Tab-separated table of C-alpha atoms and ligand atoms in Angstrom:
chain	number	residue	atom	x	y	z
A	127	MET	CA	-41.833	-177.925	-21.090
A	128	LYS	CA	-40.161	-181.306	-22.198
A	129	ILE	CA	-36.346	-181.834	-21.090
A	130	VAL	CA	-34.481	-184.619	-22.135
A	131	ILE	CA	-31.423	-185.200	-19.824
A	132	THR	CA	-28.669	-187.583	-21.666
A	133	GLY	CA	-25.309	-188.985	-21.568
A	134	SER	CA	-22.843	-191.551	-20.255
A	135	PRO	CA	-23.307	-193.814	-17.195
A	136	GLY	CA	-21.979	-192.230	-14.459
A	137	THR	CA	-22.423	-188.483	-15.671
A	138	GLY	CA	-25.108	-187.816	-13.004
A	139	LYS	CA	-28.283	-188.057	-15.260
A	140	THR	CA	-30.355	-189.748	-12.556
A	141	THR	CA	-29.079	-187.449	-9.435
A	142	ILE	CA	-29.335	-184.152	-11.261
A	143	SER	CA	-33.095	-185.525	-12.981
A	144	LYS	CA	-34.110	-185.880	-9.706
A	145	LEU	CA	-32.983	-182.321	-8.533
A	146	LEU	CA	-34.522	-180.921	-11.357
A	147	SER	CA	-37.725	-182.168	-11.240
A	148	LYS	CA	-38.123	-180.812	-7.694
A	149	GLN	CA	-36.949	-177.697	-8.628
A	150	LEU	CA	-39.049	-176.963	-11.723
A	151	LYS	CA	-42.023	-179.249	-10.551
A	152	LEU	CA	-41.669	-181.348	-13.305
A	153	GLU	CA	-42.465	-185.115	-13.979
A	154	LEU	CA	-39.492	-187.089	-13.962
A	155	ILE	CA	-39.084	-190.187	-16.254
A	156	SER	CA	-36.398	-192.702	-15.969
A	157	ILE	CA	-35.601	-194.809	-18.867
A	158	LYS	CA	-33.858	-197.355	-17.061
A	159	GLU	CA	-37.321	-197.650	-14.644
A	160	HIS	CA	-39.680	-197.637	-17.668
A	161	VAL	CA	-37.500	-200.297	-19.359
A	162	GLU	CA	-37.567	-202.556	-16.023
A	163	GLN	CA	-41.410	-201.769	-15.609
A	164	ASN	CA	-42.175	-202.886	-18.932
A	165	ASN	CA	-40.015	-205.782	-19.413
A	166	LEU	CA	-37.800	-204.028	-22.436
A	167	CYS	CA	-34.383	-205.895	-22.222
A	168	GLU	CA	-33.399	-208.942	-22.206
A	169	GLY	CA	-30.069	-211.251	-20.987
A	170	GLU	CA	-27.811	-210.649	-18.181
A	171	GLU	CA	-26.721	-207.155	-20.072
A	172	CYS	CA	-30.508	-205.876	-20.176
A	173	GLU	CA	-30.058	-205.808	-23.825
A	174	VAL	CA	-32.717	-203.200	-24.865
A	175	ASP	CA	-34.304	-203.186	-28.424
A	176	ILE	CA	-34.506	-199.704	-29.146
A	177	PRO	CA	-37.800	-199.676	-31.810
A	178	LYS	CA	-39.525	-201.361	-29.324
A	179	LEU	CA	-38.057	-198.837	-26.609
A	180	LYS	CA	-39.372	-195.819	-29.137
A	181	LYS	CA	-42.862	-197.632	-29.610
A	182	SER	CA	-43.462	-197.705	-25.521
A	183	LEU	CA	-42.813	-193.938	-25.356
A	184	GLU	CA	-45.002	-192.975	-28.043
A	185	PHE	CA	-47.581	-192.235	-24.983
A	186	LEU	CA	-45.199	-189.050	-24.491
A	187	GLU	CA	-46.618	-187.528	-27.543
A	188	GLU	CA	-49.515	-186.966	-25.375
A	189	LYS	CA	-47.957	-185.332	-22.300
A	190	SER	CA	-46.622	-181.258	-22.465
A	191	ASP	CA	-44.044	-181.131	-19.609
A	192	TYR	CA	-41.870	-184.040	-18.680
A	193	ILE	CA	-38.276	-184.587	-17.743
A	194	ILE	CA	-36.793	-187.965	-19.454
A	195	GLU	CA	-33.052	-189.296	-18.397
A	196	GLY	CA	-31.354	-192.398	-19.457
A	197	HIS	CA	-28.393	-192.956	-21.572
A	198	LEU	CA	-30.517	-194.717	-24.404
A	199	ALA	CA	-32.326	-191.109	-24.519
A	200	CYS	CA	-29.802	-189.861	-27.272
A	201	GLU	CA	-30.563	-193.099	-29.009
A	202	LEU	CA	-34.267	-191.905	-29.455
A	203	GLU	CA	-36.404	-189.101	-30.732
A	204	VAL	CA	-38.890	-187.902	-27.915
A	205	PRO	CA	-40.228	-184.599	-28.332
A	206	ALA	CA	-38.032	-182.547	-26.514
A	207	ASP	CA	-37.810	-178.355	-26.187
A	208	PHE	CA	-34.414	-178.784	-24.725
A	209	VAL	CA	-31.817	-181.809	-24.711
A	210	PHE	CA	-28.928	-182.017	-22.106
A	211	VAL	CA	-25.906	-184.087	-22.386
A	212	LEU	CA	-24.012	-184.761	-19.114
A	213	ARG	CA	-20.858	-185.154	-19.427
A	214	ALA	CA	-17.678	-185.692	-17.559
A	215	ASP	CA	-13.646	-186.140	-17.464
A	216	PRO	CA	-12.794	-189.795	-18.047
A	217	GLU	CA	-10.663	-189.723	-14.744
A	218	VAL	CA	-13.651	-188.250	-12.847
A	219	LEU	CA	-16.227	-190.891	-14.542
A	220	ARG	CA	-13.418	-193.743	-13.844
A	221	GLU	CA	-13.752	-192.890	-10.010
A	222	ARG	CA	-17.560	-192.610	-10.374
A	223	LEU	CA	-17.940	-195.578	-12.333
A	224	SER	CA	-15.351	-197.807	-9.901
A	225	GLU	CA	-18.167	-198.094	-7.607
A	226	ARG	CA	-20.373	-199.662	-9.890
A	227	ASN	CA	-19.356	-203.556	-10.721
A	228	TYR	CA	-18.139	-203.119	-14.586
A	229	ASN	CA	-15.914	-204.997	-15.684
A	230	ALA	CA	-12.474	-204.145	-17.525
A	231	GLU	CA	-13.870	-204.026	-20.406
A	232	LYS	CA	-17.528	-202.334	-20.032
A	233	LEU	CA	-15.337	-199.723	-18.208
A	234	ARG	CA	-13.204	-198.969	-21.071
A	235	GLU	CA	-16.080	-198.832	-23.704
A	236	ASN	CA	-17.591	-196.258	-21.743
A	237	LEU	CA	-14.677	-193.990	-21.193
A	238	MET	CA	-14.027	-194.259	-24.671
A	239	ALA	CA	-17.757	-193.411	-25.835
A	240	GLU	CA	-17.384	-190.291	-23.347
A	241	ILE	CA	-13.980	-189.542	-24.646
A	242	LEU	CA	-15.303	-189.292	-28.402
A	243	ASP	CA	-18.512	-187.527	-27.636
A	244	TYR	CA	-20.609	-190.214	-28.532
A	245	CYS	CA	-23.644	-189.083	-26.969
A	246	THR	CA	-23.457	-185.512	-28.260
A	247	GLN	CA	-22.912	-186.965	-31.426
A	248	ARG	CA	-25.812	-189.320	-31.506
A	249	SER	CA	-28.344	-186.528	-29.540
A	250	GLN	CA	-27.163	-183.927	-32.617
A	251	ALA	CA	-28.329	-186.732	-35.048
A	252	SER	CA	-31.445	-187.945	-33.207
A	253	TYR	CA	-33.015	-184.177	-32.354
A	254	SER	CA	-34.020	-181.155	-34.175
A	255	VAL	CA	-32.664	-178.802	-31.511
A	256	SER	CA	-29.105	-178.526	-30.762
A	257	PRO	CA	-27.924	-180.451	-27.301
A	258	LEU	CA	-26.521	-178.060	-24.611
A	259	GLU	CA	-23.431	-180.273	-22.857
A	260	LEU	CA	-22.749	-179.241	-19.041
A	261	ASP	CA	-19.421	-180.727	-17.730
A	262	THR	CA	-20.303	-182.104	-14.470
A	263	SER	CA	-16.769	-182.851	-13.223
A	264	SER	CA	-16.445	-180.219	-10.695
A	265	LYS	CA	-19.451	-178.983	-10.038
A	266	THR	CA	-21.692	-180.152	-7.374
A	267	PRO	CA	-25.178	-181.957	-8.293
A	268	LYS	CA	-27.173	-178.924	-7.119
A	269	GLU	CA	-24.460	-176.497	-9.218
A	270	CYS	CA	-25.684	-178.669	-12.739
A	271	ALA	CA	-29.487	-178.567	-11.856
A	272	ASP	CA	-29.051	-174.833	-11.365
A	273	ALA	CA	-27.105	-174.610	-14.903
A	274	ILE	CA	-29.357	-176.596	-16.367
A	275	ALA	CA	-32.923	-174.618	-15.101
A	276	SER	CA	-30.971	-171.398	-15.815
A	277	ALA	CA	-29.931	-172.500	-19.205
A	278	ILE	CA	-33.906	-172.815	-19.728
A	279	LYS	CA	-34.950	-169.607	-18.527
A	280	LEU	CA	-32.582	-167.528	-20.558
A	281	ASN	CA	-33.087	-170.023	-23.260
A	282	LYS	CA	-29.472	-170.428	-24.125
A	283	LYS	CA	-27.623	-172.176	-27.005
A	284	LYS	CA	-24.386	-173.022	-25.156
A	285	LEU	CA	-23.269	-174.202	-22.098
A	286	ASP	CA	-19.701	-175.694	-21.457
A	287	ASP	CA	-16.895	-176.122	-24.412
A	288	VAL	CA	-16.139	-179.734	-23.632
A	289	ASP	CA	-13.082	-181.941	-25.450
A	290	TYR	CA	-11.673	-185.089	-23.265
A	291	SER	CA	-9.297	-185.649	-26.795
A	292	ASP	CA	-6.458	-185.549	-24.427
A	293	SER	CA	-7.278	-188.487	-22.519
A	294	LEU	CA	-7.327	-190.881	-25.148
A	295	SER	CA	-3.526	-191.822	-24.810
A	296	ARG	CA	-4.341	-191.927	-21.104
A	297	LEU	CA	-7.091	-194.597	-21.789
A	298	LEU	CA	-4.836	-196.534	-24.196
A	299	GLY	CA	-1.907	-196.811	-22.174
A	300	ALA	CA	1.305	-198.548	-23.067
A	301	GLY	CA	-0.495	-198.956	-26.832
A	302	PRO	CA	-0.642	-202.186	-28.831
A	303	SER	CA	2.416	-204.501	-28.763
A	304	THR	CA	1.643	-205.811	-32.551
A	305	ILE	CA	-0.563	-204.027	-35.363
A	306	ASP	CA	-1.082	-205.758	-38.661
A	307	ILE	CA	0.090	-204.601	-42.027
A	308	HIS	CA	-3.649	-203.861	-42.805
A	309	GLY	CA	-4.379	-201.852	-39.579
A	310	GLY	CA	-5.762	-204.615	-37.176
A	311	ILE	CA	-4.883	-203.762	-33.549
A	312	SER	CA	-4.128	-206.540	-30.861
A	313	GLU	CA	-3.159	-206.157	-27.386
B	220	ADP	P1	-25.916	-191.497	-14.197
B	220	ADP	O1	-27.521	-192.062	-13.685
B	220	ADP	O2	-25.615	-190.787	-15.081
B	220	ADP	O3	-25.457	-192.892	-14.229
B	220	ADP	P2	-25.778	-191.376	-11.657
B	220	ADP	O4	-26.819	-189.710	-11.215
B	220	ADP	O5	-26.456	-192.376	-11.096
B	220	ADP	O6	-25.468	-191.058	-12.845
B	220	ADP	O7	-24.433	-191.269	-10.788
B	220	ADP	C1	-23.477	-190.336	-10.744
B	220	ADP	C2	-22.441	-190.347	-9.529
B	220	ADP	O8	-21.702	-189.211	-9.350
B	220	ADP	C3	-23.446	-190.272	-7.979
B	220	ADP	O9	-22.798	-191.055	-7.299
B	220	ADP	C4	-23.287	-189.032	-7.811
B	220	ADP	O10	-23.368	-188.569	-5.831
B	220	ADP	C5	-22.053	-188.466	-7.921
B	220	ADP	N1	-21.926	-187.131	-8.619
B	220	ADP	C6	-20.725	-186.411	-8.059
B	220	ADP	N2	-21.064	-185.075	-8.913
B	220	ADP	C7	-21.979	-185.043	-9.530
B	220	ADP	C8	-22.245	-184.059	-10.096
B	220	ADP	N3	-22.050	-182.509	-10.356
B	220	ADP	N4	-23.766	-184.135	-10.828
B	220	ADP	C9	-23.886	-185.667	-10.598
B	220	ADP	N5	-23.607	-186.869	-9.744
B	220	ADP	C10	-22.324	-186.605	-9.456
B	221	MG	MG1	-29.031	-193.145	-14.134
């Protein structure tokens, strides 16, 4: 059984994957740890070279069982029987990310990516199996791990219906102060 758990930062991948790995007795591979252990990133922000990361994960082809978790998993195409995209309401995500020292721009980029279903769309493009979205906003980590285990057992084709588009205007706040005639927006 090969399971991919992806989603924006703060959606609960690490927390839920640890529970799921114990529950299903599957080896857990954290992309973040793999990147750190193999010096696959550069600079203060730890920029990851995706082709290099892909190459370094080729060993997965030899494995028959694992859970691999990380937001970069939606940019990859590792062997997968199931792909789960964890989601969180942008207001909940804002709370969860407030504990990380993200600057305002990085926070906004991450919330925007969540509102625009970035990880879901990337996963749809990357994998041959359809990704299943799980909204973690008002569930406990245990309930999320159970929902994933049950989706696998019952071979579910759908979990939650996620639409955070209502949050866009809240994120944009008061809106731009100027808009140029060609369509450029500045604040
Ligand atoms: P990620 O690996 O996606 O960046 P983490 O698991 O590191 O996310 O962090 C998620 C944070 O949100 C943790 O502090 C966790 O306790 C909290 N949290 C609250 N509800 C949930 C939930 N249903 N599932 C997972 N994490 C949750
Ligand atoms: Mg994590």
